[in-house]
mmCIF file of C-alpha atoms in Angstrom:
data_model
loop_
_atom_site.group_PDB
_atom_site.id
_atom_site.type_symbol
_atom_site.label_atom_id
_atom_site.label_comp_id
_atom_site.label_asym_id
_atom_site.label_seq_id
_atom_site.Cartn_x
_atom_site.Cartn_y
_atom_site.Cartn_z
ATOM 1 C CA UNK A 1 15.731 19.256 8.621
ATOM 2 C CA UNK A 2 12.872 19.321 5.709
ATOM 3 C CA UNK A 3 11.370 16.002 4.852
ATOM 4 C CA UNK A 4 12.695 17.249 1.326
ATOM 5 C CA UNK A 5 15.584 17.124 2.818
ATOM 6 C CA UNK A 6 15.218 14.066 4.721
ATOM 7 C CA UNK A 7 14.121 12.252 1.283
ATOM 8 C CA UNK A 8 17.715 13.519 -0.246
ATOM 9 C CA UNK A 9 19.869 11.972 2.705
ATOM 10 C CA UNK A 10 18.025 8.024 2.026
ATOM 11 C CA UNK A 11 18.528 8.586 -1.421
ATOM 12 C CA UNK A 12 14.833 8.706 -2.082
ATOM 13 C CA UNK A 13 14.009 10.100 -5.652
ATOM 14 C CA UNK A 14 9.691 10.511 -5.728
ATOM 15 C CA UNK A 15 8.388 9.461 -8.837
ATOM 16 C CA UNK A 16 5.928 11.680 -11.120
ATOM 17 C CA UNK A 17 2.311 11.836 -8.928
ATOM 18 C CA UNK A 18 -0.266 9.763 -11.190
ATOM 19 C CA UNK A 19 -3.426 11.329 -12.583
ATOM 20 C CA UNK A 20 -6.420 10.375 -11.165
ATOM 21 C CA UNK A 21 -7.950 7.704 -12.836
ATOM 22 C CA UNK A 22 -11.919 8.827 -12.334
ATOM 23 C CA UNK A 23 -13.701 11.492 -10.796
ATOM 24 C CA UNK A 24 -11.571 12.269 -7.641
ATOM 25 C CA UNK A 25 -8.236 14.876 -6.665
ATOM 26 C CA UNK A 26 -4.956 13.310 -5.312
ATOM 27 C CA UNK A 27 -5.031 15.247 -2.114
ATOM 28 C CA UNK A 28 -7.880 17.456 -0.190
ATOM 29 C CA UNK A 29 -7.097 19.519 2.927
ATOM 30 C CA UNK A 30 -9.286 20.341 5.497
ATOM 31 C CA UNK A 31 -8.986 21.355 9.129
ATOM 32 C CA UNK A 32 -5.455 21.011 9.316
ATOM 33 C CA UNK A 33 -5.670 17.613 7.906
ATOM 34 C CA UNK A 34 -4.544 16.137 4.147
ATOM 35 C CA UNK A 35 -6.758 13.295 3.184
ATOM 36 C CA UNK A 36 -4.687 11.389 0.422
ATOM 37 C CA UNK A 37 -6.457 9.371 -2.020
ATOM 38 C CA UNK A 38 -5.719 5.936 -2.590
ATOM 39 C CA UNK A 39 -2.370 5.673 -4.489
ATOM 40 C CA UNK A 40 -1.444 2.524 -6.652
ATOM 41 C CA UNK A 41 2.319 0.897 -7.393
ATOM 42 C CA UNK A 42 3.944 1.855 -10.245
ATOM 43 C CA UNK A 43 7.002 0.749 -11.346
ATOM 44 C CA UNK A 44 8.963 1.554 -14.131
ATOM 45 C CA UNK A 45 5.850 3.460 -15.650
ATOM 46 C CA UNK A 46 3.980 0.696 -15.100
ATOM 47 C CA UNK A 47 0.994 -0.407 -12.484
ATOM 48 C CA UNK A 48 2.526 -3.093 -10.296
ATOM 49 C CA UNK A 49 -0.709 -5.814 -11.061
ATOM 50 C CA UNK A 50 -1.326 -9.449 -9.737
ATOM 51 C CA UNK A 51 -3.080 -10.862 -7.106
ATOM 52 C CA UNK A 52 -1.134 -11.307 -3.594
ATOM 53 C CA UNK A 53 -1.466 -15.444 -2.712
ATOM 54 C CA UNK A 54 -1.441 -16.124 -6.227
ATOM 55 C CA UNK A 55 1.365 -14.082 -8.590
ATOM 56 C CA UNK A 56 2.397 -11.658 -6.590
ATOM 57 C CA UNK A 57 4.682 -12.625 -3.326
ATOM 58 C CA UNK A 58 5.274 -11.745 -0.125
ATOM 59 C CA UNK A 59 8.172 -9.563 -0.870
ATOM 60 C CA UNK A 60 6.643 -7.975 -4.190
ATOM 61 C CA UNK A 61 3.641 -6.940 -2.169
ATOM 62 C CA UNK A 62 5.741 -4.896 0.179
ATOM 63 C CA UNK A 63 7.578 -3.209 -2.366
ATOM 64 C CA UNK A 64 4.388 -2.369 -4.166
ATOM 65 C CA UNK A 65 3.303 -1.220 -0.717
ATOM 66 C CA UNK A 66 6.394 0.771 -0.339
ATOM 67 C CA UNK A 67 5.556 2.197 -4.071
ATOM 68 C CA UNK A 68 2.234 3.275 -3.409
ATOM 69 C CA UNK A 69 3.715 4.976 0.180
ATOM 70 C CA UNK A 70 6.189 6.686 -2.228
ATOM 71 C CA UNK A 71 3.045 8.158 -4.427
ATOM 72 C CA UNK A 72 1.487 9.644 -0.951
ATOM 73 C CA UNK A 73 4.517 11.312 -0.437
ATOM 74 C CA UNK A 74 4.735 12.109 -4.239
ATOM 75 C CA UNK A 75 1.125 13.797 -4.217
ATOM 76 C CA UNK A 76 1.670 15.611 -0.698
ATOM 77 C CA UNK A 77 4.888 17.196 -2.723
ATOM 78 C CA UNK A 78 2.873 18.188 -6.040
ATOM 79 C CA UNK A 79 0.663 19.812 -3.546
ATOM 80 C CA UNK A 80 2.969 21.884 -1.744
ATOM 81 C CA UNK A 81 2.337 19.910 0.996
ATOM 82 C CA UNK A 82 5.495 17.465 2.176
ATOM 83 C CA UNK A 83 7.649 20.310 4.529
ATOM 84 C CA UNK A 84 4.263 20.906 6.283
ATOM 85 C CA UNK A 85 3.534 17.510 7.669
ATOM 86 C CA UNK A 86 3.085 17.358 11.029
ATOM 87 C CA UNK A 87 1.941 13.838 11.468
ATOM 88 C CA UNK A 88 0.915 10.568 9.344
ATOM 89 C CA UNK A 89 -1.936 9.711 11.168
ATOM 90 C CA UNK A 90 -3.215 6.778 9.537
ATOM 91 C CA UNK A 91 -2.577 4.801 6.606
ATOM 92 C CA UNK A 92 -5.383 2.514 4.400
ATOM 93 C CA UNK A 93 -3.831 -0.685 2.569
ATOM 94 C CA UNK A 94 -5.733 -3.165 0.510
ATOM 95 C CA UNK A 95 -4.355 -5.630 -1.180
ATOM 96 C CA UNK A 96 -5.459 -8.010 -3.692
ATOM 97 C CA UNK A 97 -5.321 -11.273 -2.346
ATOM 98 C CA UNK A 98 -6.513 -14.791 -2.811
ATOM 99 C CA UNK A 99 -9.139 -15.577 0.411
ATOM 100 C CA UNK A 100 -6.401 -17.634 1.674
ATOM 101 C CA UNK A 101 -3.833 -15.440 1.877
ATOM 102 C CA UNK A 102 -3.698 -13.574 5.634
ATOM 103 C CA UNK A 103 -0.269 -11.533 5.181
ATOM 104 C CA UNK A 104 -1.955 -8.531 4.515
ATOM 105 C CA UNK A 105 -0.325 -6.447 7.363
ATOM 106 C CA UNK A 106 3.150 -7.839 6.570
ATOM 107 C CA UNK A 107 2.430 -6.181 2.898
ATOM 108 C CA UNK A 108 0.994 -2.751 4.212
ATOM 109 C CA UNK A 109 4.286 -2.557 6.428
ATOM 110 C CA UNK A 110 5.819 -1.713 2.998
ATOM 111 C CA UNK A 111 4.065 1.622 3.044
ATOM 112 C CA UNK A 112 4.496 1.737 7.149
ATOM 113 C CA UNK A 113 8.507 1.061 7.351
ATOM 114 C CA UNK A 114 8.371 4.237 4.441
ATOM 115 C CA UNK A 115 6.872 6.855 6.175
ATOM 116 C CA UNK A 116 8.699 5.731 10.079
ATOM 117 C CA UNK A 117 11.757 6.042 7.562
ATOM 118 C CA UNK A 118 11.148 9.025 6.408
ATOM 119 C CA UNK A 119 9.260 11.428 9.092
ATOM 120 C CA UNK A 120 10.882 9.371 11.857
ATOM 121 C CA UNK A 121 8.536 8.971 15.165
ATOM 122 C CA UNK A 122 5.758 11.584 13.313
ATOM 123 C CA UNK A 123 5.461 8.911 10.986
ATOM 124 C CA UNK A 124 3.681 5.863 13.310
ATOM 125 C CA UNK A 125 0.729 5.982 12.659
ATOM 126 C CA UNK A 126 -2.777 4.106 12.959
ATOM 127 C CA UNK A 127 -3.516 1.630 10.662
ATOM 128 C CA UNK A 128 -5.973 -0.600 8.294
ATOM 129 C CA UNK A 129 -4.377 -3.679 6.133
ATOM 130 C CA UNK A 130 -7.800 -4.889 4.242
ATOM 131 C CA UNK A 131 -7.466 -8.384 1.493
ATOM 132 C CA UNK A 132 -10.205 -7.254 -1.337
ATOM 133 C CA UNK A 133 -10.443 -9.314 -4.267
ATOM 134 C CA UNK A 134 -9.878 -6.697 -7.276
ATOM 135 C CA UNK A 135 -8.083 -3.191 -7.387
ATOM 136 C CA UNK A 136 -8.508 -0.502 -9.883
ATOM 137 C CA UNK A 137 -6.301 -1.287 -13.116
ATOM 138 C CA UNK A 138 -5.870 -4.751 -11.312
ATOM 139 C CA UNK A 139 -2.945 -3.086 -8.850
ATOM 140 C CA UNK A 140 -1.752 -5.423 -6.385
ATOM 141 C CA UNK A 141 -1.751 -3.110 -3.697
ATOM 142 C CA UNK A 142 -3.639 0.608 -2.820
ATOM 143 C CA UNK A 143 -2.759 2.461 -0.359
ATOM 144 C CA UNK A 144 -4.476 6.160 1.201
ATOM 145 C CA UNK A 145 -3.506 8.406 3.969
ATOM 146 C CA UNK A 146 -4.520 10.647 6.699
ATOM 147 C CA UNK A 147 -2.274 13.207 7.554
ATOM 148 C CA UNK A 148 -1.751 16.716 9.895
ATOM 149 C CA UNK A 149 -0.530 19.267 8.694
ATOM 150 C CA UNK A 150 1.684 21.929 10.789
ATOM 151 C CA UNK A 151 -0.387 25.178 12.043
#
């Protein structure tokens, strides 16, 4: 079955890949390996923005994690690139949080549960969950990926 496919049986419609927001492209291959840039939450449109320990809970953290997961796979289908996965290798989460907030890998499991969901076993992968104190457009959550692509 396709991850296209796959995406159609859970019901999973991707939203529109964002623009980049400064001097960067969404996705760059090389040697057999997509490198993802880091991909915000939207929802409805709209950035998902707050500060995790602060506004933003638990719960709306993962799903903004989940979002951004949903933009990887978004970008690796505007490139032509989603059927030819072969492997997530590793994911990059940061999320804005208040220095006394420590849930950070509970948040990036948002973006991990996604991608085990969707590619199944080819989609555990290694992992970073980083707190910083500010995002671009003040996004709660970032996420970026590593992935192989199929000979």
């Amino acid at each position: 079955m396709s991850y296209t496919a796959r995406l159609a049986e859970l019901g999973i419609t991707l939203p529109k890949p964002a623009a980049p927001v400064a001097s960067y492209v969404p996705v760059v291959v090389s040697g057999g390996m997509a490198y993802v840039s880091g991909q915000i939450a939207f929802a409805d449109g709209k950035v998902i923005t707050g500060t995790l320990g602060k506004d933003v809970s638990l719960e709306e953290g993962q799903a903004a994690a989940r979002a951004c997961g949903l933009m990887i796979l978004a970008q690796l289908e505007a490139a032509g690139l989603l059927d030819q996965v072969s492997r997530v290798v590793k994911l990059g989460a940061f999320v804005s949080s208040t220095p006394d907030f420590f849930d950070h890998p509970k948040v990036a499991n948002g973006a991990s549960d996604l991608m085990e969901q969707v590619f199944g076993g080819a989609g555990q992968h290694a992992r970073a969950a980083v707190g910083v104190a500010a995002l671009p457009l003040n996004a709660a959550v970032e996420v970026d990926a590593i992935v192989a692509l199929k000979a």
